[in-house]
Short mmCIF file of C-alpha atoms and ligand atoms in Angstrom, two decimals:
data_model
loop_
_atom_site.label_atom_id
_atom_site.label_comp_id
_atom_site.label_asym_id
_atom_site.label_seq_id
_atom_site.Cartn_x
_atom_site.Cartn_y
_atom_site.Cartn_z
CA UNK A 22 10.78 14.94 35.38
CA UNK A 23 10.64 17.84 32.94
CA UNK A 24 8.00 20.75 32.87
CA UNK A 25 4.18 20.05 33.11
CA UNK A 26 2.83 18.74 29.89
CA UNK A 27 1.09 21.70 28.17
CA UNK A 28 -2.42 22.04 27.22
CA UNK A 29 -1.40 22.18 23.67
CA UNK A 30 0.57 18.82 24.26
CA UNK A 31 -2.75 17.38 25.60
CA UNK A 32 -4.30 18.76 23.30
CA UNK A 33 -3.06 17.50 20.47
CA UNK A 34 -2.30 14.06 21.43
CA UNK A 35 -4.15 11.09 19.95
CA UNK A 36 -6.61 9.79 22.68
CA UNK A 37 -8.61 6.77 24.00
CA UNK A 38 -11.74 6.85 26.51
CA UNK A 39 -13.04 3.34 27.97
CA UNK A 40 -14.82 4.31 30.81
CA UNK A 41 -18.06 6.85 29.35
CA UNK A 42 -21.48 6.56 30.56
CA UNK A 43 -22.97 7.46 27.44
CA UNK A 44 -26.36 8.92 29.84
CA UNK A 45 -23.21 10.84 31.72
CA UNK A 46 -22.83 13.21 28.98
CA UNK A 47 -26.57 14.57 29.26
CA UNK A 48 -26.29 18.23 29.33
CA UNK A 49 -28.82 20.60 30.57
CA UNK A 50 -29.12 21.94 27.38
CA UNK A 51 -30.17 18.41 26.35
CA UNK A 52 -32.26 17.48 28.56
CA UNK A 53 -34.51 20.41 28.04
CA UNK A 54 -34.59 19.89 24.22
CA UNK A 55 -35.68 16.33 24.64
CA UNK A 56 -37.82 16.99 27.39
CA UNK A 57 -39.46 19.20 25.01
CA UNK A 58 -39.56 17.14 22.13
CA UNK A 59 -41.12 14.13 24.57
CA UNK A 60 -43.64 16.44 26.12
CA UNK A 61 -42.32 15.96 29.42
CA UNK A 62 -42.06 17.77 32.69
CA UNK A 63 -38.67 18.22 34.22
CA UNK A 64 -37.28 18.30 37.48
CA UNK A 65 -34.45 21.06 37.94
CA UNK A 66 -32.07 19.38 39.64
CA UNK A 67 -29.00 19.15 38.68
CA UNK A 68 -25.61 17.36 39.78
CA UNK A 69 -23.25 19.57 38.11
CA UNK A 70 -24.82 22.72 39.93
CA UNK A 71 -24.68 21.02 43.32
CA UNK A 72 -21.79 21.90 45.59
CA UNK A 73 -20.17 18.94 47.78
CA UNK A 74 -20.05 19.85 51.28
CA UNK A 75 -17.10 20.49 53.07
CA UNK A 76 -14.96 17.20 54.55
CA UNK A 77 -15.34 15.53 50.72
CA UNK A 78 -12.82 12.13 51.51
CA UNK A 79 -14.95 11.10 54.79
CA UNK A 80 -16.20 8.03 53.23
CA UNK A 81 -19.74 8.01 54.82
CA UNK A 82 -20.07 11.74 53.26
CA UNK A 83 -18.36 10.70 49.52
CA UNK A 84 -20.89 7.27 49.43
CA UNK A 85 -23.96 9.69 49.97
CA UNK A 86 -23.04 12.27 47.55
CA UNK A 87 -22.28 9.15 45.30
CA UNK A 88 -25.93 8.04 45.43
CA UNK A 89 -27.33 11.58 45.07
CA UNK A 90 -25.84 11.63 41.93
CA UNK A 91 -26.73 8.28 40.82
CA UNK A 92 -30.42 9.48 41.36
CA UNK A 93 -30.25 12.76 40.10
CA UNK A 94 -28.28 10.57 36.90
CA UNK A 95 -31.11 7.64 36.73
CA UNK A 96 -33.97 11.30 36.86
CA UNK A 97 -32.09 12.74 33.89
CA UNK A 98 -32.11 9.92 32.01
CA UNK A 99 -35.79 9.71 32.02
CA UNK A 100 -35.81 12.24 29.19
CA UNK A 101 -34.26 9.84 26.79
CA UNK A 102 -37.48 7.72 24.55
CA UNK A 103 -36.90 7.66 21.32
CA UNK A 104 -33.76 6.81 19.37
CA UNK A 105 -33.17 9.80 17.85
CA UNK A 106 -32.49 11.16 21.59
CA UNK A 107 -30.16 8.35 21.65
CA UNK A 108 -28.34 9.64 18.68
CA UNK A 109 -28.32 13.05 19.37
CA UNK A 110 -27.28 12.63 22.63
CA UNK A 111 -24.12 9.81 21.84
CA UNK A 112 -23.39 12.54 18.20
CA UNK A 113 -22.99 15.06 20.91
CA UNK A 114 -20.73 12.73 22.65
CA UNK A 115 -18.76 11.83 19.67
CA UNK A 116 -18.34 15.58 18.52
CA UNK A 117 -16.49 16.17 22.13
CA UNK A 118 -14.12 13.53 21.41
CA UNK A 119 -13.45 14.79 17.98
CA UNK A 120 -13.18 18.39 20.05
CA UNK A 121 -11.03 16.34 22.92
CA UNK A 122 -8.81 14.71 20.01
CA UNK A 123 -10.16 11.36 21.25
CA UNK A 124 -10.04 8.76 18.52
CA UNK A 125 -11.24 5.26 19.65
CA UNK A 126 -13.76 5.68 22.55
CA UNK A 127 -16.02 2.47 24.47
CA UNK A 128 -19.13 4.02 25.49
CA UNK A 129 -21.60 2.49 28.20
CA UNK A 130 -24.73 2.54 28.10
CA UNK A 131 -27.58 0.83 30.79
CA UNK A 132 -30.40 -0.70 28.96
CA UNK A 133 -32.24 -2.04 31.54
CA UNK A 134 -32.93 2.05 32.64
CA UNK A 135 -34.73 2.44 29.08
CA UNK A 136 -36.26 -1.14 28.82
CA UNK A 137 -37.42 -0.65 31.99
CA UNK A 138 -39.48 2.59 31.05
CA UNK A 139 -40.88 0.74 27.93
CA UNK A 140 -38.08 2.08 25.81
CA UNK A 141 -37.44 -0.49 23.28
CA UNK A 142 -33.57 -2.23 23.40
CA UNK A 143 -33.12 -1.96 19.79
CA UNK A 144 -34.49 2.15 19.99
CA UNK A 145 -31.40 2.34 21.76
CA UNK A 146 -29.07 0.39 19.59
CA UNK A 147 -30.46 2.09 16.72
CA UNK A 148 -29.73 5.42 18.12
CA UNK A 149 -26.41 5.20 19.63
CA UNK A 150 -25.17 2.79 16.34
CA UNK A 151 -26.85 5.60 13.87
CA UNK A 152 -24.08 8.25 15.50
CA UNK A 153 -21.52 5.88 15.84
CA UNK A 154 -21.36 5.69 11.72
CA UNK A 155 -21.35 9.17 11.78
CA UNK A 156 -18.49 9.02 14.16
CA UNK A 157 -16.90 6.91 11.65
CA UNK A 158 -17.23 8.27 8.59
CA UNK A 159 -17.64 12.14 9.02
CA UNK A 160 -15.44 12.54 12.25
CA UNK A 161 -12.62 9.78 12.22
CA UNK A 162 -13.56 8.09 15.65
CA UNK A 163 -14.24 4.13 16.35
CA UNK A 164 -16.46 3.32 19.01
CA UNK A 165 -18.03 0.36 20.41
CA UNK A 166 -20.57 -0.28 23.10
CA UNK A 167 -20.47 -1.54 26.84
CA UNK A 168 -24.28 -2.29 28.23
CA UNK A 169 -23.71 -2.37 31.68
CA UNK A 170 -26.15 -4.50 34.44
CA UNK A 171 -27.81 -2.06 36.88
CA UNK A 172 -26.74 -3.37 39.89
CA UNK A 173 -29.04 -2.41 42.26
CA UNK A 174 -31.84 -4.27 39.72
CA UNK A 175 -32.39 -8.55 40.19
CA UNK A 176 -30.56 -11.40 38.85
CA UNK A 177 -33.81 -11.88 36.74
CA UNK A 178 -33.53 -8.47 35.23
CA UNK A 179 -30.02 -9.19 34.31
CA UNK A 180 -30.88 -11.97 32.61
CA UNK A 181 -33.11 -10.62 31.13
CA UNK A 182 -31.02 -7.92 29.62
CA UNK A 183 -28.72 -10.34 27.82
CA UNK A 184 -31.41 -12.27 26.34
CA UNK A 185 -32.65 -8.92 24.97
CA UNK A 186 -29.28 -8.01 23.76
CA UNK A 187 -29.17 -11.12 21.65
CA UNK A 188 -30.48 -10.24 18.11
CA UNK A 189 -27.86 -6.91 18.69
CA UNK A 190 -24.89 -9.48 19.77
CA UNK A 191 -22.76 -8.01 17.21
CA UNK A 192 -23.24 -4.47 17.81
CA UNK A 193 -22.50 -4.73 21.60
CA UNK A 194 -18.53 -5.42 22.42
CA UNK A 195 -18.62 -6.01 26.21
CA UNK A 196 -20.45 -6.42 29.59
CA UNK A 197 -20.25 -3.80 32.71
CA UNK A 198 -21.82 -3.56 36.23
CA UNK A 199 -22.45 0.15 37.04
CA UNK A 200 -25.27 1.74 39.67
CA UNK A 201 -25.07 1.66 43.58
CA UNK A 202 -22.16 -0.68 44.85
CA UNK A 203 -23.62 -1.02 47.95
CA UNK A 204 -25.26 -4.57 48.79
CA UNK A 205 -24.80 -5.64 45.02
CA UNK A 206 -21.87 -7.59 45.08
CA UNK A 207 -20.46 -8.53 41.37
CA UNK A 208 -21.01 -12.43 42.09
CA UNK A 209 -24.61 -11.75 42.20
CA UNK A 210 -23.94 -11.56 38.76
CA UNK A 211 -21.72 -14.73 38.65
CA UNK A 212 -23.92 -16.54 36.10
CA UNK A 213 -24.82 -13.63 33.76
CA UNK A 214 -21.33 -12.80 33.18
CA UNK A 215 -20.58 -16.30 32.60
CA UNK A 216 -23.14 -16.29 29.78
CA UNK A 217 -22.20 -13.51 28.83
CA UNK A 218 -18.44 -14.93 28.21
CA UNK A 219 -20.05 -17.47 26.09
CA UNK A 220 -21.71 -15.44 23.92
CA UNK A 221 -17.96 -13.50 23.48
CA UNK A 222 -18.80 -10.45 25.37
CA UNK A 223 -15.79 -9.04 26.89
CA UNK A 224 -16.51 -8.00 30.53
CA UNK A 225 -15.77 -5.48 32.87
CA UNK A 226 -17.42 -4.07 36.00
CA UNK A 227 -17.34 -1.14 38.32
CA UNK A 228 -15.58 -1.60 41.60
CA UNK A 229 -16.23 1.98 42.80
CA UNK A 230 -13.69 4.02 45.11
CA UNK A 231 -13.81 3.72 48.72
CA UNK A 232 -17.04 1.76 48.70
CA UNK A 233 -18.15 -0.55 51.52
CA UNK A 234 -16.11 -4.01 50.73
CA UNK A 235 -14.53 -2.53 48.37
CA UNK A 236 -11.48 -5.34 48.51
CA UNK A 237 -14.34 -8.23 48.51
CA UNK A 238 -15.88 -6.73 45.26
CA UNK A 239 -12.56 -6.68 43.91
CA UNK A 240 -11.56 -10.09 44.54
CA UNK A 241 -14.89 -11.20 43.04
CA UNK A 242 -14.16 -9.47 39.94
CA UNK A 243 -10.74 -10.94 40.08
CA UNK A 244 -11.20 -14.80 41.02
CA UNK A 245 -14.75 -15.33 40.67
CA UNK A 246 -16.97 -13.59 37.43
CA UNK A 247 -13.48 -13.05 36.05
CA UNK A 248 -13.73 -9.37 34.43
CA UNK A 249 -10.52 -7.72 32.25
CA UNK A 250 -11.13 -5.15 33.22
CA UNK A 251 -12.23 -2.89 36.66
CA UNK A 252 -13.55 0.43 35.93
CA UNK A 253 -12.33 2.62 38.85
CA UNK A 254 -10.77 -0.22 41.32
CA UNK A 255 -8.59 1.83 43.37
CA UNK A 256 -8.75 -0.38 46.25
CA UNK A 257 -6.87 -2.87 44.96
CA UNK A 258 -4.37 -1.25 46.38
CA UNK A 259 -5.48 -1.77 50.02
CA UNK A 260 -4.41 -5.64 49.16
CA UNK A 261 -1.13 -6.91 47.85
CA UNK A 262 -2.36 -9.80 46.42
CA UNK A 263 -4.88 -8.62 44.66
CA UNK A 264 -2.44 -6.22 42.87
CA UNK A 265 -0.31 -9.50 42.59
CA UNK A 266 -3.45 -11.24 40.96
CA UNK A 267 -4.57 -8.13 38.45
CA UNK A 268 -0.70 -8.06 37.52
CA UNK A 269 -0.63 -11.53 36.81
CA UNK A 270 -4.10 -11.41 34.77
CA UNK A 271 -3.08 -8.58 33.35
CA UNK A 272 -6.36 -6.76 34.33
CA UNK A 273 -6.87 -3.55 33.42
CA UNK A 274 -8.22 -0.13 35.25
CA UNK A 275 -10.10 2.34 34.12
CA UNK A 276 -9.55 5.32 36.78
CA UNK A 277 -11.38 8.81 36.13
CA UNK A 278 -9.85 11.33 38.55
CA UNK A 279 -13.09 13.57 37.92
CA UNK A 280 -13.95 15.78 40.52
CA UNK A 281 -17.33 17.63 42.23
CA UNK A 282 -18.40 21.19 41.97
CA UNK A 283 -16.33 21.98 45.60
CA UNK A 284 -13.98 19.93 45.27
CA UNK A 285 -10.32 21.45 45.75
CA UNK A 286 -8.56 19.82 43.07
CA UNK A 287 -8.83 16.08 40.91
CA UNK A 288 -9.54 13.32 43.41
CA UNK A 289 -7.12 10.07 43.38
CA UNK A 290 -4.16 11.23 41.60
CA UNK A 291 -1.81 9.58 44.35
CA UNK A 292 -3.44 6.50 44.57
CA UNK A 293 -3.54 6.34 40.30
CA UNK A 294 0.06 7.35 40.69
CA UNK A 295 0.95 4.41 43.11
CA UNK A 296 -1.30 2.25 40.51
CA UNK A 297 1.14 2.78 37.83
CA UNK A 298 3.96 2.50 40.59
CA UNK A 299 3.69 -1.05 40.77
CA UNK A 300 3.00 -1.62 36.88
CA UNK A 301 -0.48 -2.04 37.06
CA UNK A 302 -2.35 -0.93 33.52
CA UNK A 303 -4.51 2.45 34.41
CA UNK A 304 -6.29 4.59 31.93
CA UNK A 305 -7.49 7.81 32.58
CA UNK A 306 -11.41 8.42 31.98
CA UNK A 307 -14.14 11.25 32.38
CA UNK A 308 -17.13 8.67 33.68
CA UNK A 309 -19.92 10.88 33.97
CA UNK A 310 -18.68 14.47 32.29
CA UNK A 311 -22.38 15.89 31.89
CA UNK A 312 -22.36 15.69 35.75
CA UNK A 313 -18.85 16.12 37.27
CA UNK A 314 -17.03 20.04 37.27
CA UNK A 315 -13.98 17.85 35.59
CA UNK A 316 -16.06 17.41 32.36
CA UNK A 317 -14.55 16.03 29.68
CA UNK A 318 -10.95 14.90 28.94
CA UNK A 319 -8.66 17.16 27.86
CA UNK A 320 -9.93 19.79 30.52
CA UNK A 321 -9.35 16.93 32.98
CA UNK A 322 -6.24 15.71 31.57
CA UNK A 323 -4.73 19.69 32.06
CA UNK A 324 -5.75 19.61 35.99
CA UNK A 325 -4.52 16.14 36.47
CA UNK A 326 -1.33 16.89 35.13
CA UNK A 327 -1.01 20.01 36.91
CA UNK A 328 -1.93 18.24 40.33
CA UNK A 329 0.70 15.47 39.60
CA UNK A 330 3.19 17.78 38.17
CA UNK A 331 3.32 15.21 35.17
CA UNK A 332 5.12 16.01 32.00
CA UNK A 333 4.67 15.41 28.37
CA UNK A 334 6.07 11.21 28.61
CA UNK A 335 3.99 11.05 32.34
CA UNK A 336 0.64 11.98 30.16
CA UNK A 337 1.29 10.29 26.45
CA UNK A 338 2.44 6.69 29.19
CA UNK A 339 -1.38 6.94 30.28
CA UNK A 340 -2.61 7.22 27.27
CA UNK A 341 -0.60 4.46 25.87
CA UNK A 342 -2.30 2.67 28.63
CA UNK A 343 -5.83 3.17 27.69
CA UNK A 344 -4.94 2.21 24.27
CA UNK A 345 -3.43 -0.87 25.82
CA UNK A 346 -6.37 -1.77 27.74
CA UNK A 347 -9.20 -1.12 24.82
CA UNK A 348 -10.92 -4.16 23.26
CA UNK A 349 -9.32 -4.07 20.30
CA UNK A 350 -7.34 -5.98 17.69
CA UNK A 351 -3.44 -6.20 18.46
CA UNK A 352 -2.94 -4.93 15.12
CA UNK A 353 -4.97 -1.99 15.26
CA UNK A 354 -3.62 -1.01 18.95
CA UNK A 355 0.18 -1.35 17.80
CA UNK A 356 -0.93 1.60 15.21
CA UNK A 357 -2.82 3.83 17.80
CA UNK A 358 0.31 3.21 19.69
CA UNK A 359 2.44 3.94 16.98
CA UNK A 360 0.42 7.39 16.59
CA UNK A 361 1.32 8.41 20.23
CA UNK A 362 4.57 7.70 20.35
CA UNK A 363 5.09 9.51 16.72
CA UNK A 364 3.39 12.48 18.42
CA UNK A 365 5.78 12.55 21.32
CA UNK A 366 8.99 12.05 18.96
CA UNK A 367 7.13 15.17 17.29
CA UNK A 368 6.74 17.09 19.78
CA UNK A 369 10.27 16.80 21.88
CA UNK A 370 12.28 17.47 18.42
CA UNK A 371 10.07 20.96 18.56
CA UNK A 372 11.27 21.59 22.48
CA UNK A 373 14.75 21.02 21.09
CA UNK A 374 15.33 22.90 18.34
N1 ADE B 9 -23.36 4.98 36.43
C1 ADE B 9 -22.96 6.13 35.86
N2 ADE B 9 -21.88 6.61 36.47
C2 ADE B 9 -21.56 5.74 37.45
C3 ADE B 9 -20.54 5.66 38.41
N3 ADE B 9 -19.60 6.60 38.50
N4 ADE B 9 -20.55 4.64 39.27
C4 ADE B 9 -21.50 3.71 39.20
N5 ADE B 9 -22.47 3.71 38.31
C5 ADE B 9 -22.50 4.72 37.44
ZN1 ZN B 10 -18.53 4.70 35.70
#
């Protein structure tokens, strides 16, 4: 292996993000401004200022700071009513990827915590779609949406979130399963995501590090509501045949080795490491960047290289991977691909000369 890849490197290289929570990338700044504009209270706490306690990697410990900041995520949120919140918030979000050099991103979003409020479905859609043509045509970035199930919500609920997201069907690429893992197994799910596969969704679903039953949920994803994908999934390492079964599936991860306010350095870069050992497909993703001290790519990409010691090829192979993994065309991923490796060749004929 050759020297760390640069931040210029990372910088410059042509990038993919699959695994965005869309409500993730609420900043304080932004949730005052719409808290303003909506005439509401606020609450001042805030993830990204808390600091994890010592003994972070105790799983008991990890799991509860997990759910604090799935709470203090679900408050925040609460700020977000109208669909111009929704587009400022995702045109934020698309103005860090053009900052972040990230050209294709699939961005999550949970209806069911807007619906739920008495936000309307298509107020969403509206909002987030009105920034994604911006995206498009002003910035030079192609997006598509994930809505995800809240887990922690009823069957009922989730059906009735894809009967919601029906007159939208074509502005909506794929199913997820996000919230607390904990008691919410993805084959409560089992007939949504079926559905869901008949309407042509494309499906995913989290499978959260070091959860309780971690393996189980993974094996459900796997054999039973049959997902594509596993955002996070780390624990299918804890079974070889379940890496024997993604392999053969040809599942993909999407791993985001973001780390807490306290935390010594990125978490999981040996396990994503022995991922990619054994030829699994991982991307690299920032999750939740309003919230976590690793923010958003590139300034994770520079401190997970670092950690790894990875070099320029290590770096552009993962993002090869995410472009491999995205729901896209073959066509269209051969020339993303294309503009990666052309950016390498670049690149190492500069080092040489
Ligand atoms: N929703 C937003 N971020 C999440 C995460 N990291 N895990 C589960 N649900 C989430
Ligand atoms: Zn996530």
């Amino acid at each position: 292996m050759g020297m760390v890849a640069t931040a210029e490197f990372i910088a410059g290289l042509p990038k993919a993000e699959l695994h965005l929570h869309i409500e993730g990338t609420l900043s304080v700044e932004m949730k005052r401004r719409f808290a303003v504009r909506n005439k509401l209270s606020l609450g001042d706490a805030s993830f990204a200022s808390l600091q994890v306690p010592e003994g972070s990697g105790d799983q008991a410990l990890d799991i509860q700071q997990y759910k604090m900041f799935l709470a203090l995520y679900f408050e925040g949120l609460k700020v977000m009513q109208t669909d111009q919140d929704f587009y400022e918030l995702a045109l934020e979000y698309f103005r860090q990827c053009r900052t972040n050099n990230i050209v294709y991103a699939e961005v999550s979003f949970d209806p069911q915590a807007h619906t739920d409020r008495g936000v309307p479905f298509g107020a969403v859609i509206e909002g987030l779609g009105a920034a994604q043509k911006i995206a498009r045509e002003a910035l030079g970035i192609e997006s598509q949406l994930i809505m995800c199930i809240n887990r922690d919500l009823t069957l009922e609920s989730a059906v009735n979130m894809l009967e919601a997201a029906c007159p939208y069907r074509d502005k909506i690429a794929g199913l997820g399963l996000d919230n607390v893992e904990d008691g919410h197994p993805p084959n409560k799910f089992q007939t949504v995501y079926d559905a869901a596969r008949d309407q042509g969704y494309r499906l995913t679903a989290h499978c959260d590090v070091d959860m309780v039953n971690a393996r189980e949920h993974i094996r459900q994803c796997i054999h039973d509501i049959k997902v594509e994908r596993i955002d996070h999934g780390i624990n299918v390492l804890d079974d070889h045949s379940l890496v024997g079964a993604a392999t053969e599936r040809n599942i993909h991860f999407t791993a985001c080795p973001t780390w807490r306010k306290g935390d010594p350095k990125p978490r999981r870069v040996d396990r994503i490491e022995r991922m990619r050992g054994l030829g699994l497909s991982v991307s690299l993703n920032s999750d939740d960047p309003g919230y976590f001290a690793s923010g958003y790519m590139n300034h994770m990409l520079n401190a997970v290289a670092a950690t790894g010691r990875w070099d320029n090829s290590v770096v552009a192979d993962y993002v090869k991977e995410a472009f491999a993994g995205a729901w896209i065309d073959d066509e269209r991923r051969a020339v993303y691909i294309r503009r990666v490796d052309d950016y390498v060749a670049a690149s190492d004929t500069q080092c040489a000369t």
